[in-house]
Coordinates of C-alpha atoms (C1' of nucleotides) in Angstrom, one line a residue:
Chain A
X194 CA 0.0 0.0 0.0
X195 CA 1.0 3.5 -0.6
X196 CA 3.0 5.3 2.1
X197 CA 1.6 8.6 0.9
X198 CA 4.6 9.4 -1.2
X199 CA 4.3 9.2 -4.9
X200 CA 6.2 6.7 -6.9
X201 CA 8.1 9.3 -8.9
X202 CA 9.0 11.1 -5.7
X203 CA 10.5 8.1 -4.1
X204 CA 12.4 7.5 -7.3
X205 CA 14.0 10.9 -7.2
X206 CA 14.7 10.6 -3.5
X207 CA 16.4 7.3 -4.0
X208 CA 18.6 8.7 -6.8
X209 CA 20.3 11.0 -4.4
X210 CA 21.7 8.2 -2.4
X211 CA 23.6 6.7 -5.3
X212 CA 27.3 7.3 -4.6
X213 CA 29.6 8.9 -7.1
X214 CA 31.3 6.5 -9.5
X215 CA 28.4 4.0 -9.0
X216 CA 25.4 3.1 -11.2
X217 CA 22.1 1.4 -10.7
X218 CA 19.4 0.1 -13.0
X219 CA 15.9 1.2 -13.6
X220 CA 14.7 -2.1 -12.2
X221 CA 16.6 -1.8 -9.0
X222 CA 15.4 1.8 -8.7
X223 CA 11.8 0.7 -9.2
X224 CA 12.2 -2.0 -6.5
X225 CA 13.6 0.6 -4.2
X226 CA 10.5 2.7 -4.8
X227 CA 8.3 -0.2 -3.9
X228 CA 7.4 -1.6 -7.3
X229 CA 9.8 -4.3 -8.3
X230 CA 8.3 -4.7 -11.8
X231 CA 7.9 -1.1 -12.6
X232 CA 11.2 -0.5 -14.3
X233 CA 9.5 1.1 -17.2
X234 CA 7.6 3.5 -15.0
X235 CA 10.8 4.3 -13.1
X236 CA 12.4 5.4 -16.4
X237 CA 9.4 7.5 -17.2
X238 CA 9.6 9.2 -13.8
X239 CA 13.3 10.0 -14.1
X240 CA 12.7 11.2 -17.7
X241 CA 10.2 13.8 -16.6
X242 CA 12.9 15.4 -14.4
X243 CA 15.4 16.5 -17.0
X244 CA 17.0 19.4 -15.2
X245 CA 18.2 17.9 -12.0
X246 CA 21.6 19.3 -11.4
X247 CA 21.4 17.9 -7.9
X248 CA 19.9 14.6 -8.9
X249 CA 22.4 12.2 -10.4
X250 CA 19.9 10.7 -12.9
X251 CA 22.9 9.9 -15.2
X252 CA 23.9 7.1 -12.8
X253 CA 20.8 5.0 -13.9
X254 CA 21.4 2.6 -16.7
X255 CA 19.7 -0.5 -18.2
X256 CA 19.9 -3.9 -16.7
X257 CA 22.2 -5.1 -19.5
X258 CA 24.7 -2.3 -19.0
X259 CA 23.5 -0.1 -21.8
X260 CA 23.1 3.5 -21.1
X261 CA 19.4 3.8 -21.8
X262 CA 18.6 7.5 -22.3
X263 CA 19.0 10.9 -21.0
X264 CA 16.6 13.9 -21.2
X265 CA 19.0 16.4 -19.7
X266 CA 20.9 19.0 -21.7
X267 CA 23.2 17.5 -24.3
X268 CA 21.3 14.2 -24.3
X269 CA 23.0 10.9 -24.1
X270 CA 26.3 12.5 -24.9
X271 CA 26.2 14.3 -21.6
X272 CA 25.3 11.2 -19.7
X273 CA 28.4 9.5 -21.2
X274 CA 30.6 12.3 -20.2
X275 CA 29.3 12.5 -16.7
X276 CA 29.8 8.8 -16.2
X277 CA 33.3 8.8 -17.6
X278 CA 34.0 11.7 -15.3
X279 CA 33.2 9.5 -12.4
X280 CA 35.7 6.9 -13.6
X281 CA 33.4 4.6 -15.5
X282 CA 34.4 3.2 -18.9
X283 CA 31.8 3.6 -21.6
X284 CA 32.3 1.6 -24.8
X285 CA 29.9 0.7 -27.6
X286 CA 27.1 2.5 -25.8
X287 CA 27.4 0.5 -22.7
X288 CA 29.2 0.6 -19.3
X289 CA 32.0 -2.0 -19.1
X290 CA 32.0 -4.2 -16.0
X291 CA 29.0 -2.2 -14.8
X292 CA 28.2 -5.0 -12.4
X293 CA 31.3 -4.1 -10.4
X294 CA 30.0 -0.6 -9.9
X295 CA 26.4 -1.5 -9.5
X296 CA 24.7 0.1 -6.5
X297 CA 22.0 -1.9 -4.8
X298 CA 19.5 -0.2 -2.5
X299 CA 18.6 -1.3 1.0
X300 CA 15.1 -1.3 2.3
Chain B
dC88 C1' -12.2 6.8 -17.1
dC89 C1' -9.9 4.8 -21.2
dA90 C1' -6.0 4.7 -24.4
dA91 C1' -1.5 5.9 -25.4
dT92 C1' 3.2 6.4 -23.9
dG93 C1' 8.1 5.7 -22.5
dA94 C1' 15.4 7.0 -20.0
dC95 C1' 12.6 -1.0 -19.1
dT96 C1' 13.3 -6.2 -19.0
dA97 C1' 13.6 -11.0 -20.0
dA98 C1' 12.9 -14.4 -23.4
dT99 C1' 13.3 -16.0 -28.3
dC100 C1' 15.1 -16.3 -32.8
Chain C
dC17 C1' 25.4 -10.1 -30.4
dG18 C1' 21.6 -7.8 -32.8
dA19 C1' 16.5 -7.7 -33.7
dT20 C1' 11.8 -8.9 -32.3
dT21 C1' 8.0 -9.9 -29.0
dA22 C1' 5.4 -9.8 -25.2
dG23 C1' 4.8 -8.3 -20.3
dC24 C1' 4.5 -4.6 -16.7
dC25 C1' 3.6 0.2 -14.8
dA26 C1' 2.9 4.9 -13.3
dT27 C1' 1.7 9.1 -15.6
dT28 C1' -0.7 12.0 -19.2
dG29 C1' -4.2 13.7 -22.4

DNA sequence: CCAATGACTAATC
DNA sequence: CGATTAGCCATTG
């Protein structure tokens, strides 16, 4: 049941706890928000908050290591730059060894 | 309220 | 490994 907090709100709140140099997936994010199978909705929620200078939405990638998308300024290109800036290696549109940097949430 | 939509995912070919 | 298909969901018009 709902805690009173909207799904998208929880998504954004959870994003802020992702450490620098780490990434998470839309699926894990959705699970952290209370809906394990709402990965798609999670992506939609993050996508509606493009300008989030303080929200590290660029640290969210797909479950297979591919970048997914980015609605912020500069588009996907910016997402790549930001991730590389945190020490991650992007190649062929995906994060290499992303499982090593994968951040998992705790209930 | 119903139908469409999207920064998804896992399974199949 | 790339392309396709079907499933799942909150949000929007």
